[in-house]
Coordinates of C-alpha atoms in Angstrom, one line a residue:
M193 CA 86.7 37.9 -17.2
T194 CA 85.1 39.2 -20.9
T195 CA 82.5 38.1 -22.0
T196 CA 85.0 38.2 -25.2
D197 CA 87.3 35.5 -22.9
L198 CA 84.2 33.0 -22.1
N199 CA 83.4 33.1 -25.5
E200 CA 87.3 32.2 -26.2
A201 CA 87.2 29.2 -23.6
W202 CA 84.1 27.8 -24.5
N203 CA 85.6 27.5 -28.0
Y204 CA 88.5 26.1 -26.8
N205 CA 86.8 23.0 -25.0
E206 CA 84.0 22.9 -27.8
E207 CA 85.6 19.2 -28.9
T208 CA 85.8 17.7 -25.1
T209 CA 82.4 19.1 -24.1
T210 CA 79.5 16.9 -24.6
P211 CA 76.9 19.4 -26.1
E212 CA 73.9 20.2 -24.4
P213 CA 70.0 21.2 -25.4
V214 CA 70.9 23.5 -28.6
I215 CA 69.2 27.4 -28.3
T216 CA 66.6 28.4 -30.8
T217 CA 66.1 32.0 -31.1
D218 CA 63.9 34.5 -32.9
H219 CA 66.7 37.0 -33.2
Q220 CA 66.4 38.7 -36.2
G221 CA 70.3 39.4 -37.5
P222 CA 73.5 37.7 -38.6
A223 CA 72.5 34.3 -39.1
R224 CA 75.2 32.3 -36.5
E225 CA 76.0 28.8 -35.6
P226 CA 73.9 27.6 -32.4
R227 CA 75.8 27.4 -29.7
P228 CA 75.6 24.7 -26.4
L229 CA 73.7 26.3 -23.4
I230 CA 75.5 27.7 -21.5
P231 CA 74.3 30.7 -19.0
I232 CA 76.7 33.6 -20.9
F233 CA 74.3 32.2 -24.0
T234 CA 70.9 32.4 -22.6
N235 CA 71.0 35.8 -21.1
G236 CA 69.7 38.8 -23.5
K237 CA 68.7 36.1 -26.3
C238 CA 65.3 37.1 -27.9
G239 CA 63.8 33.9 -27.2
F240 CA 64.8 30.5 -27.0
H241 CA 64.1 26.7 -26.5
V242 CA 65.4 24.8 -24.2
Q243 CA 64.7 21.7 -21.8
A244 CA 65.4 22.3 -18.6
N245 CA 66.9 20.1 -15.2
K246 CA 67.4 20.5 -11.9
S247 CA 70.5 22.7 -12.0
R248 CA 68.9 26.7 -11.9
Q249 CA 69.8 28.2 -15.4
Q250 CA 69.4 32.3 -15.6
I251 CA 66.8 34.2 -17.8
N252 CA 66.3 38.1 -18.4
S253 CA 65.0 40.6 -21.0
P254 CA 67.7 41.1 -24.1
G255 CA 70.0 44.3 -23.1
Y256 CA 69.8 43.6 -19.6
E257 CA 72.9 44.0 -18.2
S258 CA 73.0 47.3 -20.1
N259 CA 70.1 48.7 -18.2
S260 CA 68.0 49.2 -21.3
Y261 CA 66.4 46.7 -23.4
S262 CA 65.4 47.9 -26.5
N263 CA 62.4 49.3 -28.4
N264 CA 59.5 47.1 -29.6
L265 CA 60.2 43.5 -29.2
D266 CA 57.8 40.9 -29.0
C267 CA 60.2 37.9 -27.6
E268 CA 59.2 34.0 -26.9
W269 CA 60.6 31.7 -24.6
I270 CA 59.3 27.6 -24.3
I271 CA 61.0 25.8 -21.5
T272 CA 60.1 21.8 -21.8
T273 CA 61.1 19.5 -19.1
N274 CA 60.8 15.2 -18.9
P275 CA 56.8 14.7 -19.2
K276 CA 54.7 15.5 -16.2
K277 CA 57.9 17.6 -14.3
P278 CA 56.7 20.7 -14.0
V279 CA 58.8 23.8 -14.7
R280 CA 59.4 26.8 -12.1
L281 CA 60.2 30.2 -12.7
V282 CA 61.7 32.6 -10.2
I283 CA 61.5 36.4 -11.6
E284 CA 64.0 37.9 -9.4
D285 CA 64.1 41.5 -11.0
F286 CA 61.5 43.0 -12.8
S287 CA 61.2 46.8 -14.3
T288 CA 59.2 47.7 -17.4
E289 CA 57.5 51.3 -18.9
S290 CA 54.1 50.6 -16.6
C291 CA 51.7 51.5 -19.5
C292 CA 52.8 49.3 -22.0
D293 CA 56.1 47.2 -22.2
Y294 CA 54.5 43.5 -20.3
L295 CA 55.8 40.0 -19.8
Q296 CA 53.3 36.8 -20.1
I297 CA 53.6 33.8 -17.6
L298 CA 52.1 31.0 -19.8
D299 CA 51.4 27.2 -18.4
G300 CA 51.6 26.0 -21.4
N301 CA 49.1 27.9 -23.6
T302 CA 47.3 29.4 -21.1
V303 CA 48.1 32.8 -20.0
T304 CA 48.5 33.0 -15.6
D305 CA 49.7 36.3 -15.6
T306 CA 51.1 39.4 -17.4
L307 CA 53.9 41.2 -15.5
R308 CA 54.5 45.5 -16.5
G309 CA 56.2 48.6 -14.5
L310 CA 58.1 48.0 -11.1
Y311 CA 57.9 44.4 -8.8
P312 CA 60.2 45.1 -5.3
H313 CA 59.4 41.1 -4.6
R314 CA 60.3 38.1 -6.2
S315 CA 57.6 36.2 -8.0
V316 CA 57.3 32.6 -8.6
Y317 CA 55.9 30.6 -11.1
T318 CA 55.3 26.5 -11.5
S319 CA 53.9 25.1 -14.4
T320 CA 51.6 22.2 -14.2
D321 CA 53.3 20.0 -17.4
G322 CA 56.4 19.9 -18.6
I323 CA 56.0 23.7 -20.8
L324 CA 56.2 27.2 -18.9
K325 CA 56.5 30.0 -21.7
L326 CA 57.5 33.6 -21.5
R327 CA 56.0 36.5 -24.5
F328 CA 57.9 39.8 -23.8
Y329 CA 56.7 42.8 -25.5
S330 CA 57.7 46.3 -25.3
D331 CA 56.4 49.5 -27.4
G332 CA 58.3 52.2 -29.5
S333 CA 58.8 54.8 -26.5
V334 CA 60.2 54.5 -23.2
V335 CA 62.5 51.6 -22.2
R336 CA 63.3 50.0 -18.4
Q337 CA 65.7 47.9 -17.5
G338 CA 63.3 44.8 -18.1
F339 CA 63.3 41.4 -15.9
M340 CA 66.0 38.4 -15.0
G341 CA 64.9 35.1 -13.5
V342 CA 65.9 31.5 -12.5
F343 CA 64.1 28.4 -14.3
Y344 CA 64.7 25.0 -13.1
E345 CA 62.8 21.3 -13.1
V346 CA 60.9 20.9 -9.9
Q347 CA 60.7 17.2 -8.3
T348 CA 57.1 15.9 -8.2
P349 CA 55.5 13.1 -5.5
S350 CA 55.3 10.1 -7.7
P351 CA 52.0 8.7 -8.5
N352 CA 51.9 6.0 -6.1
D353 CA 52.3 8.9 -3.1
D354 CA 48.4 9.3 -1.8
R355 CA 48.6 13.3 -0.8
E356 CA 45.9 14.7 -2.6
T357 CA 46.8 17.9 -4.7
T358 CA 45.8 20.6 -3.1
Q359 CA 47.7 19.2 0.2
Y360 CA 50.9 19.0 -2.2
I361 CA 50.9 22.6 -4.0
N362 CA 50.8 24.0 -0.1
A363 CA 53.7 22.7 0.8
T364 CA 55.2 24.1 -2.1
C365 CA 57.4 27.3 -1.6
G366 CA 55.2 30.0 -2.8
F367 CA 52.2 29.6 -5.6
N368 CA 50.0 31.7 -7.2
A369 CA 46.1 31.7 -6.9
T370 CA 42.9 32.9 -7.3
A371 CA 41.3 33.5 -4.1
S372 CA 37.1 33.2 -3.8
A373 CA 34.3 32.4 -0.9
T374 CA 36.3 29.6 0.1
P375 CA 39.2 29.6 2.6
Q376 CA 41.9 28.3 1.0
T377 CA 44.9 27.1 3.3
L378 CA 48.7 28.7 2.8
N379 CA 51.5 26.9 5.2
S380 CA 54.9 27.7 5.2
P381 CA 56.4 24.8 3.1
G382 CA 56.6 21.0 5.0
Y383 CA 53.9 22.4 8.0
P384 CA 53.5 20.8 10.9
E385 CA 57.4 19.8 10.0
K386 CA 60.1 22.5 10.5
Y387 CA 61.0 24.5 7.1
E388 CA 64.3 24.5 5.4
N389 CA 67.1 26.6 5.7
N390 CA 67.9 29.5 3.1
M391 CA 64.4 29.4 2.0
Y392 CA 62.8 32.6 -0.3
C393 CA 59.2 31.9 -1.3
T394 CA 56.5 34.3 -2.8
W395 CA 53.0 33.9 -2.7
R396 CA 50.8 35.9 -5.0
L397 CA 46.6 36.0 -4.2
T398 CA 44.8 37.2 -6.5
A399 CA 40.9 38.5 -6.2
Q400 CA 38.2 39.2 -8.9
E401 CA 38.0 42.8 -10.3
G402 CA 35.9 44.9 -7.3
K403 CA 37.5 42.3 -4.6
Q404 CA 39.5 41.9 -1.9
V405 CA 41.8 39.8 -0.2
K406 CA 41.6 38.4 3.4
L407 CA 44.5 37.1 5.1
T408 CA 44.3 35.0 8.0
V409 CA 47.7 33.5 9.8
G410 CA 47.3 31.4 12.6
R411 CA 50.1 28.9 14.4
F412 CA 53.4 31.2 14.0
I413 CA 56.0 29.9 15.1
T414 CA 59.9 31.0 13.6
E415 CA 63.6 32.3 13.7
R416 CA 63.3 36.0 15.0
V417 CA 65.5 36.7 12.2
D418 CA 62.9 34.4 9.2
V419 CA 60.4 36.6 8.2
L420 CA 57.2 36.8 6.9
S421 CA 56.3 40.1 5.4
I422 CA 52.9 40.9 3.7
Y423 CA 52.3 43.5 0.7
D424 CA 48.9 45.2 -0.2
G425 CA 50.2 44.9 -4.3
N426 CA 53.7 46.6 -4.0
T427 CA 52.7 47.7 -0.8
L428 CA 54.8 46.3 2.7
I429 CA 51.9 46.5 5.0
Q430 CA 53.3 44.1 7.9
T431 CA 56.0 41.5 8.8
L432 CA 55.6 39.2 11.3
S433 CA 58.6 36.7 12.6
G434 CA 58.9 34.8 16.0
T435 CA 56.1 33.4 17.7
H436 CA 52.4 34.4 17.9
L437 CA 50.5 31.4 19.1
Q438 CA 47.5 33.6 21.2
W439 CA 45.0 34.8 18.1
L440 CA 44.7 34.6 14.9
Q441 CA 46.1 38.0 12.4
H442 CA 43.9 39.2 9.9
F443 CA 45.4 41.2 7.2
Y444 CA 43.4 42.8 4.1
S445 CA 44.5 44.3 0.6
T446 CA 43.2 47.9 -0.2
T447 CA 43.4 46.2 -4.0
R448 CA 42.8 43.1 -5.9
E449 CA 46.5 41.4 -4.8
L450 CA 47.9 40.8 -2.1
I451 CA 51.8 39.0 -2.0
V452 CA 53.2 37.0 0.6
V453 CA 57.1 36.4 1.2
F454 CA 58.8 34.6 3.6
R455 CA 62.4 34.1 4.1
S456 CA 64.5 32.3 6.1
N457 CA 68.2 32.6 7.0
P458 CA 71.1 29.4 7.0
Y459 CA 71.0 28.4 10.8
L460 CA 67.7 27.9 13.1
T461 CA 64.2 26.1 11.7
F462 CA 60.9 26.1 13.6
T463 CA 57.6 24.7 12.3
G464 CA 56.8 27.8 10.5
F465 CA 53.2 28.6 9.9
S466 CA 49.9 27.7 9.0
A467 CA 47.4 30.6 7.6
S468 CA 44.4 31.2 4.9
F469 CA 42.7 33.4 2.6
I470 CA 39.9 34.1 1.3
E471 CA 37.7 36.6 -1.3
I472 CA 35.4 39.6 0.1
D473 CA 33.6 42.1 -0.9
E474 CA 35.1 45.5 -1.3

């Protein structure tokens, strides 16, 4: 089915469909009537404001489907939820000019990460409150395919839950963290209980300039086809699967960033893994 067919189908059903949140966009062009948010209309917009829900909705740079964004873009997407419901963003694919075209991720008004160049793995971001922003910039020269991701509302623990914030963060499917001299934990979701099927989790660990990240993996039990991959920046340095019980395994970044990715298939699950990370001198 073509885009035209989908648009005609939407127009046919407009009178009988309950409207959803309307996209607003800063795209410069002929004025057009705003439409309710469905996936085909989120794709390719140079910015919009939308409320996330439990369903995964797609977001991508303008021109992603045609393999090229335009020069001189300045786009902003604002994703909100109900109060106290965090937003989760998963960047599935990312490719820009490495020097000058970039995507900023903001937790509220605070920049938490800036992506540029090529990322061969998923990147996961979770807001601390009900607002997440993306800003995409391109200069006037080289262009690439851009980025594609999904976003959705995260269900948080009840206010009466006694778990500490750090324990809740460590139980999530991926996070971004700044390493320090104090060891921090990084466990598979649910550890020491079994992890779930069909997981794809990414943890990005960053040290200060001139420092490195050390990851120590302790108890490790997964199905042999459920894999933990460890990257030094964008370079894969180790994969672990199966059972490792007798020794601690240490992994070191040569740059200031270490990335940990865990994948599970639809079948058997086990207790997963327990790890910690720390910042060290080069």
